[in-house]
């Protein structure tokens, strides 16, 4: 039979473009017809089928009857089970509950008994360990007991035995630890005996490769106390033994195989050399290695444990407090520094052999990687310390420097090897720049100034031989030297600079000399650095004026002190009160003589120290101030008696006689003291007549008109002469 598609059949029956054109009554006959056709097809199919349908139906009926019979039998069994078997099951369940409760009770008692037995077992193991004199077995038994009773069976905690056992176990453990600590102190003992001059440290190690020692170490490890004890001993070694050996002069001596003595000198002025430190450390670590390198558990030893505790800190201290001091402060020693690094490397290898250093994990030569930076810092520190020590020296130890006369021709400008253009440029430069720029005048300076300059030249020569890092550091250090000079010298020599004229003169000359050299110091540095690329400028010109101002400032302060002293001498005498006196007392002349003596002392101190031109200007300044004050005292007086005029003439004449002697060339007083002629004219007025004054006035063209203003001269005439017609006529002319 062909495949029957219901969907196609229905579609064919009901297919219509307009659903409103048909009614259900129209389609029912078609559907009925289709159903009949299907029935006929089914009958035909069944007749033509190979199966006996009737036999199959009969067999199905018989199976249904048998099934119904089985269902009835099952219903009967169900009823029997519900009535008889279930009653027996309920009885069994009740018996099971009773047995379960009995079993739980038995298990509860059994667990408690088991815990009691186990506690007894651990106590027995402890007793066996103690009888065998094995700390390890005893410690293990006690720790197992304490650990076991931390998680007891239910009900065991309620027994008195639990608390007693726990308390007893703790007491046993404390006793064991006490015995172990005693054994540890017997194996490793130390002492420190400090004294005023030296400290004596002893280390006694009674450790040997024996079962007893290994048993004690294992027991301490089992009780988790070995690390604590090793840590305490390690800190003792570091702080009380290793650090003093590194920083102080020490003697390490092995008295016996078990006893080591370290004697530390507390008052040693200098730190020990690295050779002495390494030698002492080798002796110490060799002694420790012989005793502490016993492997007691899994290739572990006390020496390794000590290394893990302090090796890093020890390395840092050794490098910082000892090995960094081996870095030289000059280039020649730096070039041979490989010998020192080789010795340090051997010592590092030794520490690895004695198992204090883990292999290839700790290095005390790391600092060599930054040797340039460390060398730069070390040499800079050395040069600064050296410079400061020079600055603290006495300034009065002197030397002579400079030239008496500046040559007429600058030797640097006459060269036949230059071209015409260069020669012309040099001629213009020679005319523009004063020759005095290249020469320093003859004077006295402190030897310390020359020492400081020599030190700076050494720094420059060393810098140009080093790497750029070192060179830059030394250049900055050189600048710091001169800034340090500004800070240290005036402060350290303050008292002398305030009271001793020679110190002021020498300090002034020192500053000028240093500034003079700083003008060309940068150029000299650059010439030596030719061919190297620099990322920073090299110049000292900015420091020139700073150093000069330092000298100027202290000289100016001292000049003010001298000026004040001269003025105080005059103003404390009768010269300060001419108005109210007819005759001057002796203190007026004494004051003038005191001022002259003061200036004469300055001459004796300064001449030959200052350059002659500086000395002349300074002396002229003080003399001119002295003369101005003398003139001012007279020119401001309204009335001067004849006796006082005579006294003033004598005193001022003394000044005219003595003042030229204050200069190296006596004629310099007329050239550099502005008020010198005015003083001479004042003496003339004090001792002259009105006629003489009129002649010196000479209708406003004479010397009096040149050196006195009209008001001063008129005031002098009124003070010295009585009011006469001749005086009135003369005053009328002076207008």
XYZ file of C-alpha atoms in Angstrom:
735
model
C 0.000 0.000 0.000
C 1.237 3.349 -1.005
C 2.057 5.885 1.624
C -1.016 7.833 2.644
C -0.533 11.570 3.274
C -3.408 12.874 5.375
C -2.361 16.514 5.004
C -2.528 16.389 1.207
C -5.951 14.733 1.275
C -7.406 17.324 3.644
C -5.879 20.103 1.601
C -7.447 18.779 -1.575
C -10.889 18.526 0.072
C -10.882 21.899 1.729
C -8.802 23.821 -0.755
C -10.680 26.850 -2.046
C -9.716 30.343 -2.934
C -12.652 31.767 -1.072
C -13.595 29.996 2.201
C -17.036 31.590 2.145
C -18.039 29.623 -1.045
C -18.480 26.234 0.748
C -20.374 24.840 3.719
C -19.512 21.969 6.083
C -22.462 19.997 4.770
C -20.819 20.132 1.362
C -17.573 18.619 2.593
C -18.955 15.837 4.879
C -19.837 13.530 1.947
C -16.334 13.920 0.605
C -14.816 13.034 3.972
C -17.165 10.027 4.384
C -16.206 8.797 0.940
C -12.541 9.120 1.794
C -12.999 7.148 5.054
C -14.787 4.334 3.209
C -11.988 4.152 0.698
C -9.490 3.841 3.523
C -11.505 1.004 5.166
C -11.579 -0.912 1.868
C -7.863 -0.439 1.461
C -7.294 -1.747 5.025
C -9.415 -4.868 4.392
C -7.560 -5.557 1.201
C -4.223 -5.088 3.009
C -5.155 -7.449 5.844
C -6.350 -10.163 3.402
C -3.131 -9.931 1.486
C -0.989 -9.913 4.707
C 1.270 -12.891 5.593
C 0.233 -12.826 9.290
C -2.729 -14.760 10.807
C -4.505 -11.957 12.510
C -7.198 -14.108 14.116
C -4.631 -16.383 15.788
C -2.840 -13.393 17.125
C -6.030 -12.031 18.635
C -6.819 -15.366 20.297
C -3.323 -15.586 21.767
C -3.654 -12.058 23.122
C -6.886 -12.984 24.856
C -5.273 -15.963 26.603
C -2.394 -13.753 27.783
C -4.871 -11.342 29.279
C -6.509 -14.157 31.264
C -3.116 -15.321 32.647
C -2.237 -11.767 33.589
C -5.405 -11.344 35.545
C -4.609 -14.594 37.405
C -1.153 -13.334 38.360
C -2.642 -10.078 39.649
C -4.988 -12.014 41.902
C -2.037 -14.082 43.266
C -0.060 -10.963 44.026
C -2.978 -9.440 45.880
C -3.129 -12.588 48.029
C 0.628 -12.379 48.835
C 0.320 -8.742 49.709
C -2.415 -9.452 52.186
C -0.334 -12.232 53.804
C 2.741 -9.971 54.116
C 0.723 -7.172 55.688
C -0.866 -9.498 58.190
C 2.064 -11.734 59.259
C 5.529 -10.560 57.976
C 5.160 -6.886 58.981
C 4.564 -7.861 62.600
C 7.813 -9.825 62.627
C 9.681 -6.882 61.000
C 8.453 -4.461 63.677
C 9.716 -6.797 66.368
C 13.144 -6.960 64.621
C 13.392 -3.164 64.451
C 12.779 -2.855 68.179
C 15.525 -5.434 68.839
C 17.907 -3.522 66.485
C 17.448 -0.214 68.392
C 18.234 -1.927 71.661
C 21.365 -3.525 70.217
C 22.478 -0.149 68.726
C 22.256 1.560 72.101
C 24.183 -1.248 73.730
C 26.821 -1.008 70.933
C 27.202 2.762 71.392
C 27.701 2.287 75.121
C 30.344 -0.362 74.474
C 32.120 1.838 71.876
C 32.065 4.849 74.273
C 33.709 2.806 76.980
C 36.082 1.223 74.478
C 37.264 4.658 73.187
C 37.905 5.882 76.720
C 39.794 2.705 77.523
C 41.762 3.080 74.288
C 42.765 6.662 75.203
C 43.820 5.507 78.625
C 45.893 2.740 77.061
C 47.473 5.168 74.569
C 48.366 7.622 77.332
C 49.923 4.811 79.238
C 51.794 3.755 76.087
C 53.289 7.253 75.623
C 54.230 7.424 79.297
C 55.895 4.034 78.897
C 57.761 5.275 75.819
C 58.930 8.327 77.810
C 60.156 6.085 80.633
C 61.952 3.870 78.126
C 63.594 6.947 76.557
C 64.767 8.224 79.895
C 66.090 4.795 80.854
C 67.953 4.682 77.526
C 69.208 8.236 78.220
C 67.729 9.381 74.914
C 66.415 12.943 75.022
C 65.019 12.522 71.524
C 62.801 9.523 72.363
C 61.663 11.171 75.605
C 60.771 14.437 73.874
C 58.941 12.626 71.084
C 56.910 10.615 73.617
C 55.943 13.698 75.638
C 55.042 15.709 72.535
C 53.001 12.759 71.174
C 51.209 12.511 74.537
C 50.432 16.236 74.646
C 49.295 16.203 71.062
C 47.133 13.085 71.580
C 45.271 14.424 74.592
C 44.426 17.613 72.721
C 41.814 15.585 70.767
C 40.525 12.979 73.286
C 37.566 10.665 72.882
C 34.172 11.799 74.110
C 33.954 11.591 77.863
C 37.722 11.309 78.436
C 37.978 14.986 79.453
C 35.505 14.368 82.266
C 37.828 11.878 83.914
C 40.217 13.013 86.622
C 42.881 11.108 84.747
C 42.711 13.559 81.828
C 43.680 16.634 83.865
C 46.293 14.688 85.811
C 47.817 13.315 82.621
C 47.859 16.673 80.921
C 49.409 18.415 83.926
C 51.954 15.659 84.378
C 52.906 15.740 80.688
C 53.487 19.511 80.839
C 55.643 19.137 83.946
C 57.615 16.393 82.264
C 58.113 18.584 79.177
C 59.260 21.562 81.251
C 61.697 19.326 83.093
C 62.971 17.925 79.814
C 63.441 21.406 78.332
C 65.303 22.483 81.460
C 67.608 19.483 81.106
C 68.067 20.238 77.404
C 68.922 23.872 78.124
C 71.455 22.701 80.678
C 72.968 20.372 78.087
C 73.028 23.201 75.527
C 74.821 25.472 77.978
C 77.316 22.686 78.562
C 77.863 22.273 74.843
C 78.008 26.024 74.019
C 78.962 28.552 76.673
C 80.069 32.189 76.324
C 81.192 34.993 78.587
C 81.963 38.703 78.218
C 84.194 40.516 80.710
C 84.203 44.252 79.920
C 86.996 46.435 81.261
C 88.118 50.054 80.986
C 90.839 49.274 78.444
C 89.879 45.929 76.964
C 87.033 43.447 76.818
C 87.707 39.717 77.035
C 85.226 37.388 75.323
C 85.414 33.610 75.689
C 83.604 30.932 73.681
C 83.647 27.309 74.855
C 82.330 24.621 72.470
C 82.161 21.088 73.910
C 80.511 19.759 70.751
C 81.770 16.580 69.153
C 80.436 14.090 66.630
C 78.891 11.715 69.199
C 75.497 10.104 69.713
C 74.920 12.111 72.902
C 75.465 15.494 71.189
C 73.369 14.544 68.167
C 70.648 13.259 70.523
C 70.566 16.618 72.367
C 70.425 18.568 69.092
C 67.660 16.368 67.695
C 65.705 16.674 70.931
C 65.976 20.476 70.829
C 64.838 20.441 67.214
C 61.902 18.134 68.040
C 60.903 20.537 70.812
C 61.236 23.472 68.366
C 63.765 25.171 70.647
C 66.942 24.653 68.603
C 66.236 27.573 66.269
C 65.671 29.845 69.254
C 68.946 28.793 70.893
C 70.914 29.107 67.657
C 69.400 32.539 67.064
C 70.519 33.723 70.520
C 74.030 32.388 69.923
C 74.109 33.936 66.427
C 73.178 37.379 67.754
C 75.866 37.026 70.422
C 78.422 36.204 67.748
C 77.353 39.133 65.591
C 77.040 41.888 68.197
C 79.581 40.855 70.829
C 82.232 39.148 68.701
C 82.134 39.906 64.972
C 81.292 43.627 65.140
C 84.006 44.372 67.772
C 86.575 42.435 65.706
C 85.655 44.483 62.631
C 85.728 47.862 64.387
C 88.423 47.459 67.039
C 91.958 46.249 67.389
C 91.482 42.649 68.552
C 93.394 39.472 69.322
C 91.764 36.103 68.522
C 93.478 33.123 70.166
C 92.461 29.477 70.441
C 93.469 28.467 73.970
C 92.482 24.819 73.387
C 90.396 22.896 70.870
C 87.318 23.817 72.900
C 88.187 27.323 74.204
C 88.512 30.484 72.075
C 89.477 33.868 73.594
C 88.857 37.223 71.870
C 90.510 40.293 73.412
C 89.082 43.626 72.172
C 90.979 46.859 72.855
C 88.318 49.399 73.719
C 90.471 52.521 73.382
C 92.251 51.834 70.127
C 92.524 55.142 68.285
C 92.605 53.738 64.766
C 90.419 51.115 63.171
C 92.216 47.860 62.346
C 93.350 47.210 58.797
C 91.325 44.918 56.605
C 94.175 42.390 56.670
C 94.045 42.179 60.476
C 90.238 41.916 60.421
C 90.211 39.117 57.847
C 92.996 37.280 59.688
C 91.068 37.383 62.975
C 87.829 36.360 61.287
C 89.548 33.399 59.622
C 90.770 32.154 63.009
C 87.319 32.566 64.535
C 85.374 30.885 61.728
C 87.895 28.052 61.480
C 87.365 27.345 65.177
C 83.564 27.538 64.831
C 83.595 25.337 61.736
C 85.536 22.555 63.483
C 82.933 22.380 66.228
C 79.612 23.416 64.681
C 79.634 21.634 61.313
C 78.226 18.405 62.758
C 75.311 17.280 60.560
C 72.688 16.072 62.991
C 69.625 15.896 60.737
C 69.072 15.889 56.974
C 72.452 17.443 56.151
C 71.751 20.307 58.516
C 74.281 21.734 60.974
C 74.486 24.510 63.557
C 77.016 26.348 61.382
C 74.568 26.468 58.487
C 71.824 27.668 60.792
C 74.074 30.450 62.137
C 74.905 31.458 58.564
C 71.228 31.711 57.641
C 70.601 33.863 60.695
C 73.363 36.490 60.362
C 75.316 36.097 57.116
C 73.508 38.947 55.326
C 73.808 41.368 58.233
C 77.424 40.349 58.817
C 78.257 40.968 55.157
C 76.702 44.432 55.223
C 78.603 45.397 58.392
C 81.888 43.997 57.072
C 81.560 45.949 53.824
C 80.379 49.167 55.453
C 82.757 49.286 58.436
C 85.844 47.622 56.981
C 86.012 46.891 53.270
C 84.832 50.314 52.136
C 87.805 51.749 54.046
C 90.098 49.825 51.724
C 88.982 51.907 48.760
C 91.908 54.249 48.032
C 91.693 58.010 47.705
C 94.184 58.365 44.861
C 94.303 56.983 41.346
C 97.639 55.158 41.742
C 96.366 52.981 44.594
C 93.079 52.408 42.749
C 94.948 50.865 39.811
C 96.479 48.267 42.149
C 93.237 47.593 44.033
C 92.910 44.187 42.335
C 95.248 42.664 44.919
C 92.858 43.638 47.714
C 89.798 42.325 45.880
C 91.621 39.020 45.342
C 92.231 38.684 49.103
C 88.602 39.543 49.838
C 87.440 36.987 47.266
C 89.597 34.306 48.932
C 88.018 35.153 52.286
C 84.538 34.902 50.759
C 85.425 31.469 49.351
C 86.674 30.462 52.815
C 83.340 31.454 54.382
C 81.551 29.278 51.829
C 83.846 26.337 52.613
C 83.134 26.561 56.345
C 79.413 26.656 55.363
C 78.758 30.069 56.877
C 77.871 31.464 53.448
C 75.385 29.631 51.204
C 77.134 28.838 47.929
C 76.882 31.679 45.362
C 74.124 33.423 47.301
C 76.033 35.959 49.385
C 78.817 38.147 48.036
C 80.883 40.677 49.955
C 82.366 41.962 46.704
C 79.193 43.575 45.379
C 80.500 46.974 46.346
C 83.253 46.597 43.716
C 80.572 46.936 41.028
C 80.278 50.613 42.037
C 84.002 51.138 42.582
C 84.055 54.376 40.573
C 81.279 55.939 42.632
C 82.809 54.725 45.902
C 86.267 55.905 44.870
C 84.851 59.299 43.926
C 83.098 59.584 47.286
C 86.160 58.368 49.229
C 88.618 60.644 47.468
C 86.233 63.593 47.775
C 85.860 62.977 51.492
C 89.633 62.665 51.862
C 90.323 65.884 49.983
C 87.660 67.794 51.918
C 89.046 66.552 55.235
C 92.585 67.410 54.143
C 91.477 70.851 52.994
C 89.724 71.490 56.277
C 92.788 70.443 58.275
C 94.853 72.904 56.219
C 92.329 75.672 56.880
C 92.594 75.094 60.628
C 96.351 75.692 60.635
C 97.943 78.878 61.972
C 97.712 81.776 59.505
C 100.819 83.463 60.864
C 103.211 80.973 59.221
C 103.967 82.988 56.097
C 105.752 82.938 52.772
C 106.531 85.559 50.153
C 104.990 85.380 46.677
C 104.398 87.568 43.647
C 106.526 89.904 41.548
C 107.954 93.284 42.498
C 107.304 94.887 39.119
C 105.009 93.877 36.279
C 107.039 93.170 33.105
C 106.519 95.627 30.292
C 105.889 92.888 27.690
C 103.574 89.968 28.278
C 105.599 86.888 27.250
C 102.447 85.092 26.211
C 101.689 87.579 23.416
C 105.021 87.516 21.562
C 105.030 84.396 19.430
C 106.404 84.065 15.938
C 104.375 80.909 15.250
C 101.018 82.648 14.973
C 99.571 84.124 11.834
C 99.001 87.784 11.086
C 95.333 87.654 12.111
C 96.097 85.893 15.372
C 98.982 88.264 16.067
C 96.746 91.276 15.519
C 94.113 89.771 17.837
C 96.750 89.189 20.505
C 97.922 92.778 20.232
C 94.366 94.046 20.730
C 93.932 91.666 23.676
C 97.231 92.861 25.150
C 96.081 96.460 24.928
C 92.616 95.706 26.333
C 93.421 93.433 29.271
C 95.698 94.907 31.932
C 98.996 93.071 32.453
C 98.303 92.980 36.178
C 95.640 90.346 35.481
C 98.363 87.760 34.868
C 100.673 88.732 37.742
C 100.242 88.802 41.484
C 102.025 91.591 43.361
C 104.764 90.889 45.880
C 103.289 90.288 49.344
C 103.120 87.809 52.187
C 100.538 85.029 52.371
C 99.947 82.186 54.807
C 101.607 78.933 53.821
C 98.226 77.310 54.293
C 96.900 79.214 51.265
C 99.632 77.745 49.080
C 99.075 74.297 50.611
C 95.388 74.559 49.808
C 96.145 75.597 46.242
C 98.625 72.722 45.842
C 95.947 70.326 47.110
C 93.477 71.633 44.566
C 96.007 71.098 41.766
C 96.481 67.501 42.950
C 92.702 67.043 42.806
C 92.633 68.397 39.265
C 95.506 66.174 38.101
C 93.849 63.115 39.634
C 90.426 63.962 38.191
C 91.618 64.116 34.587
C 93.045 60.571 34.911
C 89.773 59.053 36.122
C 86.442 58.165 34.580
C 83.819 60.807 33.890
C 81.924 59.904 37.073
C 84.977 60.442 39.264
C 86.080 63.515 37.335
C 82.737 65.223 37.781
C 82.671 64.363 41.486
C 86.180 65.754 42.031
C 85.336 68.892 40.071
C 82.354 69.529 42.352
C 84.542 68.725 45.366
C 87.110 71.282 44.208
C 84.406 73.920 44.156
C 83.297 72.768 47.607
C 86.839 73.311 48.909
C 86.588 77.033 48.201
C 83.078 77.238 49.621
C 84.397 75.422 52.694
C 87.158 78.033 52.924
C 84.489 80.727 53.107
C 82.771 78.887 55.964
C 85.670 77.488 58.016
C 88.529 80.001 58.056
C 86.614 83.105 59.240
C 84.852 81.072 61.921
C 87.872 79.151 63.215
C 90.206 82.197 63.254
C 87.494 84.640 64.295
C 89.198 85.880 67.466
C 92.506 86.557 65.706
C 90.796 88.264 62.764
C 89.014 90.596 65.168
C 92.070 91.552 67.204
C 95.351 91.011 65.322
C 96.039 93.287 62.303
C 98.621 90.896 60.822
C 96.036 88.103 60.662
C 93.628 90.371 58.842
C 96.314 91.350 56.354
C 97.344 87.756 55.719
C 93.741 86.576 55.399
C 93.052 89.375 52.912
C 96.112 88.414 50.863
C 95.165 84.724 51.015
C 91.723 85.489 49.592
C 93.195 87.670 46.834
C 95.765 85.006 45.959
C 93.192 82.223 45.774
C 90.849 84.405 43.716
C 93.726 85.295 41.374
C 94.408 81.621 40.682
C 90.706 80.818 40.297
C 90.523 83.164 37.319
C 92.506 80.737 35.146
C 92.023 77.492 37.055
C 89.061 76.415 34.933
C 91.014 76.970 31.716
C 93.878 74.825 32.989
C 91.392 72.072 33.844
C 89.796 72.226 30.401
C 93.186 72.008 28.692
C 93.928 68.769 30.528
C 90.423 67.481 29.665
C 90.886 68.116 25.946
C 89.307 65.392 23.833
C 86.728 64.315 26.418
C 83.043 65.083 26.013
C 81.629 66.718 29.141
C 77.969 67.186 30.000
C 78.697 69.930 32.549
C 80.565 73.244 32.425
C 83.926 73.658 34.145
C 84.463 77.111 35.543
C 85.595 78.776 38.751
C 85.126 82.373 37.657
C 81.911 82.694 39.663
C 83.888 81.990 42.846
C 86.473 84.715 42.192
C 84.410 87.641 43.413
C 83.018 85.614 46.297
C 86.530 84.893 47.627
C 87.603 88.483 47.042
C 84.579 89.818 48.890
C 85.468 87.550 51.793
C 88.859 89.244 52.118
C 87.438 92.716 51.496
C 84.755 92.248 54.122
C 87.097 91.309 56.955
C 89.608 94.023 56.009
C 86.815 96.612 55.939
C 85.621 95.514 59.394
C 89.150 95.829 60.761
C 89.603 99.259 59.168
C 86.394 100.354 60.888
C 87.823 99.134 64.201
C 91.038 101.102 63.656
C 89.075 104.191 62.655
C 86.864 103.894 65.717
C 89.882 103.537 67.982
C 91.483 106.692 66.530
C 88.261 108.693 66.817
C 87.698 107.464 70.368
C 91.205 108.618 71.357
C 90.575 112.123 69.985
C 87.028 112.472 71.263
C 87.980 111.367 74.756
C 90.512 114.216 75.059
C 90.205 118.029 75.349
C 90.171 118.237 71.555
C 86.506 117.290 71.830
C 85.719 120.323 74.039
C 87.800 123.180 72.613
C 84.767 125.505 72.860
C 84.635 125.538 76.632
C 88.369 125.704 77.332
C 90.968 128.429 76.990
C 93.913 126.086 77.325
C 94.146 122.403 76.387
C 95.340 119.946 78.980
C 98.075 117.396 78.360
C 95.601 114.689 77.363
C 95.043 116.405 74.008
C 98.654 115.968 72.912
C 98.701 112.507 74.480
C 95.699 111.529 72.353
C 97.416 112.752 69.179
C 100.595 110.879 70.039
C 98.548 107.738 70.835
C 96.925 107.907 67.409
C 100.335 108.295 65.759
C 101.663 105.319 67.735
C 98.666 103.252 66.651
C 99.286 104.098 63.014
C 103.005 103.398 63.429
C 102.233 99.950 64.862
C 99.988 99.236 61.875
C 102.826 100.285 59.583
C 105.236 97.877 61.279
C 102.702 95.041 61.040
C 101.422 95.689 57.529
C 104.442 96.884 55.579
C 105.915 93.977 53.691
C 102.747 91.933 54.264
C 100.390 93.864 52.018
C 101.414 94.685 48.469
C 102.999 98.143 48.571
C 100.111 99.783 46.704
C 97.522 98.227 49.025
C 99.525 99.214 52.101
C 99.841 102.791 50.856
C 96.107 103.106 50.170
C 95.125 101.642 53.534
C 97.563 103.832 55.491
C 96.520 106.893 53.500
C 92.872 106.171 54.298
C 93.522 106.040 58.046
C 95.840 109.068 58.034
C 93.372 111.086 55.988
C 90.587 110.201 58.410
C 92.840 111.202 61.330
C 93.758 114.503 59.697
C 90.126 115.243 58.776
C 89.107 114.762 62.382
C 91.868 117.118 63.596
C 90.801 119.777 61.067
C 87.144 119.349 61.955
C 87.866 119.901 65.670
C 89.306 123.382 64.912
C 87.040 124.521 62.085
C 83.887 124.121 64.167
C 85.084 126.271 67.117
C 83.764 129.853 67.531
C 86.568 131.151 69.753
C 90.183 130.063 70.056
C 92.533 131.709 72.473
C 96.107 132.599 71.552
C 97.453 129.982 73.995
C 95.219 127.301 72.548
C 96.185 128.273 69.014
C 99.830 127.838 69.924
C 99.078 124.416 71.445
C 97.151 123.328 68.385
C 99.957 124.519 66.125
C 102.508 122.477 68.031
C 100.333 119.336 68.056
C 99.402 119.567 64.392
C 103.017 120.279 63.460
C 103.917 117.034 65.226
C 101.450 115.231 62.989
C 102.988 116.834 59.900
C 106.406 115.671 61.025
C 105.442 112.124 61.970
C 102.811 111.194 59.374
C 105.187 110.962 56.368
C 107.189 108.380 58.280
C 104.169 106.066 58.162
C 104.670 105.503 54.432
C 107.377 103.562 52.665
C 108.020 106.617 50.502
C 107.620 109.756 52.586
C 106.339 111.717 49.607
C 103.342 109.357 49.340
C 101.614 111.300 52.094
C 101.201 114.259 49.739
C 99.954 112.057 46.883
C 97.421 109.894 48.737
C 96.276 111.887 51.802
C 93.737 114.328 50.380
C 93.610 116.580 53.453
C 97.369 116.771 53.899
C 97.854 120.232 52.383
C 94.705 121.436 54.135
C 96.269 120.490 57.467
C 99.421 122.401 56.596
C 97.344 125.428 55.639
C 95.432 125.145 58.922
C 98.718 125.233 60.834
C 99.639 128.323 58.833
C 96.341 129.988 59.756
C 96.724 129.094 63.448
C 100.177 130.709 63.617
C 99.808 133.426 61.014
C 98.551 137.013 60.994
C 95.602 138.506 59.166
C 98.002 139.897 56.598
C 99.505 136.453 56.012
C 96.044 134.963 55.663
C 95.099 137.684 53.162
C 98.183 136.870 51.097
C 97.400 133.112 51.136
C 93.813 133.922 50.163
C 95.060 136.046 47.271
C 91.602 137.131 46.180
C 90.363 133.566 45.950
C 93.300 132.148 44.012
C 95.688 131.210 46.804
C 96.147 127.876 48.612
C 93.621 128.775 51.309
C 90.947 129.262 48.661
C 91.810 125.912 47.153
C 91.662 123.798 50.312
C 89.117 125.666 52.509
C 85.629 126.655 51.660
C 84.532 130.208 52.431
C 82.518 129.367 55.548
C 85.353 127.370 57.112
C 87.899 130.130 56.524
C 85.605 132.915 57.766
C 84.832 130.852 60.908
C 88.540 130.342 61.574
C 89.304 134.060 61.221
C 86.452 134.990 63.581
C 87.632 132.408 66.139
C 91.290 133.417 66.061
C 91.240 137.216 65.711
C 89.469 140.018 67.491
C 86.883 142.131 65.737
C 88.917 144.888 64.127
C 88.491 146.955 60.984
C 91.227 144.999 59.282
C 89.480 141.725 60.121
C 86.204 143.166 58.855
C 87.856 144.206 55.618
C 89.393 140.766 55.187
C 86.107 139.008 55.874
C 84.488 141.295 53.336
C 86.979 140.153 50.731
C 86.376 136.470 51.483
C 83.041 135.938 49.802
